[in-house]
mmCIF file of C-alpha atoms in Angstrom:
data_model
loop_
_atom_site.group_PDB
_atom_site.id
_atom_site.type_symbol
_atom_site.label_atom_id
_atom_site.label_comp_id
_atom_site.label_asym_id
_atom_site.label_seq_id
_atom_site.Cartn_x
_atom_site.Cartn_y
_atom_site.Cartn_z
ATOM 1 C CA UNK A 404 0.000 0.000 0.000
ATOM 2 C CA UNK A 405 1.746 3.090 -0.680
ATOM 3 C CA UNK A 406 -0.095 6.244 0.638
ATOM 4 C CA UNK A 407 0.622 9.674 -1.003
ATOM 5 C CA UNK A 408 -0.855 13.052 -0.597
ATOM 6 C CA UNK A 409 -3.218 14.380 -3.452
ATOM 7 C CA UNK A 410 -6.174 16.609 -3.672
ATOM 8 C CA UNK A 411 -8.648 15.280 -5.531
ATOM 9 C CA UNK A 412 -12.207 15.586 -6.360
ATOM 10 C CA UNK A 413 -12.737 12.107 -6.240
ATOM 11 C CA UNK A 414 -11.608 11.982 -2.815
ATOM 12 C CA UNK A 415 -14.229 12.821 0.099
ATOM 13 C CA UNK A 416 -12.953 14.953 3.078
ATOM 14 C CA UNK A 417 -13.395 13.312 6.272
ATOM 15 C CA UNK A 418 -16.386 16.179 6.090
ATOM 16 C CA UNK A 419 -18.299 14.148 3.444
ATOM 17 C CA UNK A 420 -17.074 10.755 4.665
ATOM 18 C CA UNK A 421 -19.732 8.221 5.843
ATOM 19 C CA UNK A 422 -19.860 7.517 9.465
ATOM 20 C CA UNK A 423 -18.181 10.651 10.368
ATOM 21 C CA UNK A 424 -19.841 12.525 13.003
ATOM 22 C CA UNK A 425 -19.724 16.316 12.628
ATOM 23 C CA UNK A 426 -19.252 18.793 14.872
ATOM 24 C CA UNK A 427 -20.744 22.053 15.849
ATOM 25 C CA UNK A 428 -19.263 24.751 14.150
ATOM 26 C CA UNK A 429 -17.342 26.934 16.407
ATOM 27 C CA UNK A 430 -17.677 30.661 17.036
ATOM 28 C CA UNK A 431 -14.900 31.743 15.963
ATOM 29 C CA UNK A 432 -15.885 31.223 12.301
ATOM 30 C CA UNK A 433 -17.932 33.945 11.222
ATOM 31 C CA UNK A 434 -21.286 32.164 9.993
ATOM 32 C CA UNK A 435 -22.017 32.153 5.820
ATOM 33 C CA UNK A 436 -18.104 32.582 5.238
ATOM 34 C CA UNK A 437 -15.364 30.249 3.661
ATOM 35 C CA UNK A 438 -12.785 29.154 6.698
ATOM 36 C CA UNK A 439 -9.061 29.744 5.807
ATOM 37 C CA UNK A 440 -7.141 28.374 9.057
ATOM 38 C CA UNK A 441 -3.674 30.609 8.425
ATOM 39 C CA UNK A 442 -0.583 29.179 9.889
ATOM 40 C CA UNK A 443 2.165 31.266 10.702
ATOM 41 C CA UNK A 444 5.159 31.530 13.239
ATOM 42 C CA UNK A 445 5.154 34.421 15.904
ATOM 43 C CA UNK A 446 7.264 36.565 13.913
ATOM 44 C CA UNK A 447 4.595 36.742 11.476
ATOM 45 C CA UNK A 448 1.772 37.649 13.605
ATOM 46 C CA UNK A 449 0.963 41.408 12.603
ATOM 47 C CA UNK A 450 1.047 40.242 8.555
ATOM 48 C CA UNK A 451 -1.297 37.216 9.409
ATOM 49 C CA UNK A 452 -3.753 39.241 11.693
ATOM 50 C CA UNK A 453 -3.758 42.009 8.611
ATOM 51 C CA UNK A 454 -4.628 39.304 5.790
ATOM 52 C CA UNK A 455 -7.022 37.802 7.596
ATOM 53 C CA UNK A 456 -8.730 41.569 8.708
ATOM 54 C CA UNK A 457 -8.261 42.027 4.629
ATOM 55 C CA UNK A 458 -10.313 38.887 3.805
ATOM 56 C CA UNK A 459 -13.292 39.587 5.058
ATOM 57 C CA UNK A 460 -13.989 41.968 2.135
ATOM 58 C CA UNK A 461 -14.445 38.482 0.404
ATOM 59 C CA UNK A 462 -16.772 36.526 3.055
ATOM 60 C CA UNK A 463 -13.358 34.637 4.135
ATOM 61 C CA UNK A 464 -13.635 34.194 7.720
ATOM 62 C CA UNK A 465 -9.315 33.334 8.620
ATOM 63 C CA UNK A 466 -8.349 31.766 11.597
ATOM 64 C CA UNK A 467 -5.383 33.017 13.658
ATOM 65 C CA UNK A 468 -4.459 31.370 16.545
ATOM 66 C CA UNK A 469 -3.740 34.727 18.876
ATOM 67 C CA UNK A 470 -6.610 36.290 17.541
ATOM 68 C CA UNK A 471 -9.378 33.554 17.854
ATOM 69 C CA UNK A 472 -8.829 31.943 20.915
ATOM 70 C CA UNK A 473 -10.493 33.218 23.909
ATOM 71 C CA UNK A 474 -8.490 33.520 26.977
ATOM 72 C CA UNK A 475 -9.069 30.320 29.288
ATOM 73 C CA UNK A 476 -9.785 27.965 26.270
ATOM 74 C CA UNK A 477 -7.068 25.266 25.721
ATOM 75 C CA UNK A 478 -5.461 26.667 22.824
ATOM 76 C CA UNK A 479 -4.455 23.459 21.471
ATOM 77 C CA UNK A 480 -7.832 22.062 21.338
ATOM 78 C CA UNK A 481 -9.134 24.855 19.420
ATOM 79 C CA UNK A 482 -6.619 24.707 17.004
ATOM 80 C CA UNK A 483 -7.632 21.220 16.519
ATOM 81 C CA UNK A 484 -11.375 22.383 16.176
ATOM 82 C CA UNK A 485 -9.976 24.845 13.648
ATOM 83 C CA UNK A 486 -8.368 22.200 11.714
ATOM 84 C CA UNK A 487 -11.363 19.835 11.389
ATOM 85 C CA UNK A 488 -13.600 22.599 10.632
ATOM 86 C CA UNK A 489 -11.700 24.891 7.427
ATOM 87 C CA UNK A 490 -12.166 25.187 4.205
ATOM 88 C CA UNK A 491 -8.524 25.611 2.967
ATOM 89 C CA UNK A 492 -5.416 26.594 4.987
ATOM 90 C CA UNK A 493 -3.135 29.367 4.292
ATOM 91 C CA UNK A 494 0.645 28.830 4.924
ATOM 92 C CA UNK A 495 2.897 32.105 5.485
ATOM 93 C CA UNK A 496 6.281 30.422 4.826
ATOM 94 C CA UNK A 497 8.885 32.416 6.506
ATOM 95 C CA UNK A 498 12.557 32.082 7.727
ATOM 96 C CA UNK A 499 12.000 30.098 10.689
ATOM 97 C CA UNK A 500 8.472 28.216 9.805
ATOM 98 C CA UNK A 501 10.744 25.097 8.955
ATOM 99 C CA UNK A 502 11.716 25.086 12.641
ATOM 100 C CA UNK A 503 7.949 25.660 13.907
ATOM 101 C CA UNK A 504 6.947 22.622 16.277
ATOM 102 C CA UNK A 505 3.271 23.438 14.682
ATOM 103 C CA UNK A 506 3.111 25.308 11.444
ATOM 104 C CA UNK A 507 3.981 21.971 9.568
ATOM 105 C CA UNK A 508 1.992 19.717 11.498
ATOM 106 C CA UNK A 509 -1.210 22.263 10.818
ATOM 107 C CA UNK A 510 -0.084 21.887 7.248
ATOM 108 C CA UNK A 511 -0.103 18.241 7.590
ATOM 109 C CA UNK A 512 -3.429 17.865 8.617
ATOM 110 C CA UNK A 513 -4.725 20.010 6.014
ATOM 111 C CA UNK A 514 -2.916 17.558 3.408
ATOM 112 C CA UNK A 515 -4.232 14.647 5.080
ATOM 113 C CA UNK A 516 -7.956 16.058 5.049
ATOM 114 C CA UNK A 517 -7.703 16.767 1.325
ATOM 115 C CA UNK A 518 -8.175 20.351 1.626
ATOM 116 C CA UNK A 519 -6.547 23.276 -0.474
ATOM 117 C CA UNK A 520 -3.018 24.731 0.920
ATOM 118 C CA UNK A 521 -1.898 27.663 -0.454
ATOM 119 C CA UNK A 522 1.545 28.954 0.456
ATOM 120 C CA UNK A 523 2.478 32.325 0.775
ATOM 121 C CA UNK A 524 5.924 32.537 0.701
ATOM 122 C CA UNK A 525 7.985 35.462 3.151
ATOM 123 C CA UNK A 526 11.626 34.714 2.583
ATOM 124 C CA UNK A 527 11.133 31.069 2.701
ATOM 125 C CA UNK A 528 9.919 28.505 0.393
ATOM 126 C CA UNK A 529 7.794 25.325 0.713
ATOM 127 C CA UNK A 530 8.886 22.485 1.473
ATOM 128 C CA UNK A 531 8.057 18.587 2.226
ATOM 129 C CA UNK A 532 5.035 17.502 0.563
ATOM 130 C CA UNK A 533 4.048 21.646 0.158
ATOM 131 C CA UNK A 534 7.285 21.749 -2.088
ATOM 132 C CA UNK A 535 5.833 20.578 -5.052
ATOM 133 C CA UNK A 536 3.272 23.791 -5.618
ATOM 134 C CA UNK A 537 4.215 27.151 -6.642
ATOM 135 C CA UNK A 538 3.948 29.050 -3.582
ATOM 136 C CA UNK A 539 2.831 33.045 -3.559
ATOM 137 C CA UNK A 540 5.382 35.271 -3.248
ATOM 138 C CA UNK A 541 4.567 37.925 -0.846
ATOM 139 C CA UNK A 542 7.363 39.694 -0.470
ATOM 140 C CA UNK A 543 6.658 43.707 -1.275
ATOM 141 C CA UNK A 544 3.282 42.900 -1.986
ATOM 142 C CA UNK A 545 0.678 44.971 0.084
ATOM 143 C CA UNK A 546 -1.086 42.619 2.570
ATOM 144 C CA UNK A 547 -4.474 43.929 0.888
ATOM 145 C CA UNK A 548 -3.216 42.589 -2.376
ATOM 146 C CA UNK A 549 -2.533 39.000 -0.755
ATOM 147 C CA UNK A 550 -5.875 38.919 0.429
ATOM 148 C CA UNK A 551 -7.259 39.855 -2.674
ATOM 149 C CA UNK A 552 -5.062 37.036 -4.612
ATOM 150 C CA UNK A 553 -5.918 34.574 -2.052
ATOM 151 C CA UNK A 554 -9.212 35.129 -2.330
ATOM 152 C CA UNK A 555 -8.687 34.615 -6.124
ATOM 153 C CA UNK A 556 -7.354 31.392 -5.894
ATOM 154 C CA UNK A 557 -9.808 30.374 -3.848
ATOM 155 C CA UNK A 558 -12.651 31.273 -6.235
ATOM 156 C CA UNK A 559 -10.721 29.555 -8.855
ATOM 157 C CA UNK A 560 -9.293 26.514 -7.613
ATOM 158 C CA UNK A 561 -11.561 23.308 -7.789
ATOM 159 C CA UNK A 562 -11.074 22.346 -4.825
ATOM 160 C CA UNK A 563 -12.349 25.454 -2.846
ATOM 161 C CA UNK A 564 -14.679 26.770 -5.271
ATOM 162 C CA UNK A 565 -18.086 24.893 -4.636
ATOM 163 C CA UNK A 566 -17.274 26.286 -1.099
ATOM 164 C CA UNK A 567 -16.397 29.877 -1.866
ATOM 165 C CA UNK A 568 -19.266 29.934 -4.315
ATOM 166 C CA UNK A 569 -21.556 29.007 -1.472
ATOM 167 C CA UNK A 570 -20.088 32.153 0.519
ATOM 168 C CA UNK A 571 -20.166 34.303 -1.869
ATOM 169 C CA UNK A 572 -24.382 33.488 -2.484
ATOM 170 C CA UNK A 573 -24.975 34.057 1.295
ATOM 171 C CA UNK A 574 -23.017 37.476 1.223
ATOM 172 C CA UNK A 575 -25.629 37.970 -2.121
ATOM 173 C CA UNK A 576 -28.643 37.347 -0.144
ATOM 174 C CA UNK A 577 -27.345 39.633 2.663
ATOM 175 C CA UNK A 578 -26.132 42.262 1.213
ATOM 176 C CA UNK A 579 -27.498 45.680 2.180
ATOM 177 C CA UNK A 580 -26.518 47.578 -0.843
ATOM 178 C CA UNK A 581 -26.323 48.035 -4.578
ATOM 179 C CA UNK A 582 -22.440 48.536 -4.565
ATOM 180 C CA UNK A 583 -21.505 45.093 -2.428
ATOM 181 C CA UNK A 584 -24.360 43.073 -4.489
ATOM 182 C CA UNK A 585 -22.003 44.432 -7.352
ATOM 183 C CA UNK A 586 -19.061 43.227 -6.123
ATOM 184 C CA UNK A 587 -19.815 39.946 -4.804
ATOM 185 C CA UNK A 588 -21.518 39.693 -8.422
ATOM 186 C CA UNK A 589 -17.723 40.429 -10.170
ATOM 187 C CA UNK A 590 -16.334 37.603 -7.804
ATOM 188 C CA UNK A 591 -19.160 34.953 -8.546
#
């Protein structure tokens, strides 16, 4: 048996799988948007907390650790949560994310769940199984304009589309004016 990490269509999620029970979704998602768990080390903190405040323009709720978990929780449950509950996960792949005791594991279970990882690279490239896809280079890029290409590949790729589709209808059918009906029109 030889066991290899692919994203495929024809491969259910443990979401879709048979049998599997489903949880709750937590609170920290914002309801009616795609989930983008973003992995980062603590150097990259401020750049991950402005992508994700820069992706909600595009009903994509991110997940940042020291943002989203409340004080008391056990952090490394809801990280956990996190991971079983995204969309796609967003890797920002900079000098020291190799050494991370997390960052690659998080990676790891997004591979292993079939979901969409995107790379953003910051002075560092992918590497292990990530290695093989072209990663984003951020570097002198405006953290608005990573959101906005994230959010891009997102709408494009297979993998996430049916989901960011599904996003993009509920911020349709909420939206309070001409000008955002618009724009969430342009991006469907």
């Amino acid at each position: 048996v030889v066991i290899s990490p692919q994203l495929a269509e024809d491969v259910p999620s443990s979401d879709d799988m048979p049998g599997e029970r489903s949880e709750p979704t937590p609170i920290f998602w914002a309801p009616g948007h795609f989930r983008l768990f973003v992995t980062h080390v603590s150097t990259m903190k401020k750049a991950a907390h402005s992508i994700k405040a820069a992706l909600a323009a595009y009903q994509i709720a991110g997940f940042v650790a020291h943002d989203d978990i409340e004080p008391t929780k056990e952090w490394q449950d809801e990280i956990e949560r996190a991971l079983r509950t995204m969309d796609a996960l967003a890797a920002i792949i900079s000098p020291g994310f190799l050494s991370s005791q997390w960052c690659d594991q998080e990676i790891g279970f997004a591979i292993g769940r079939g979901k969409l990882v995107i790379p953003l690279r910051a002075g560092a490239d992918p590497h292990g199984f990530l290695g093989k896809r072209q990663g984003l280079n951020m570097e002198g890029m405006p953290l608005i304009g990573v959101a906005r290409t994230v959010a891009e590949i997102l709408i494009r790729n297979p993998h996430s589309s049916p989901r960011m589709a599904e996003a993009l209808v509920d911020r349709m059918a909420s939206s309070t004016s001409w000008e955002l009906s618009k724009q969430t029109m342009t991006l469907l």
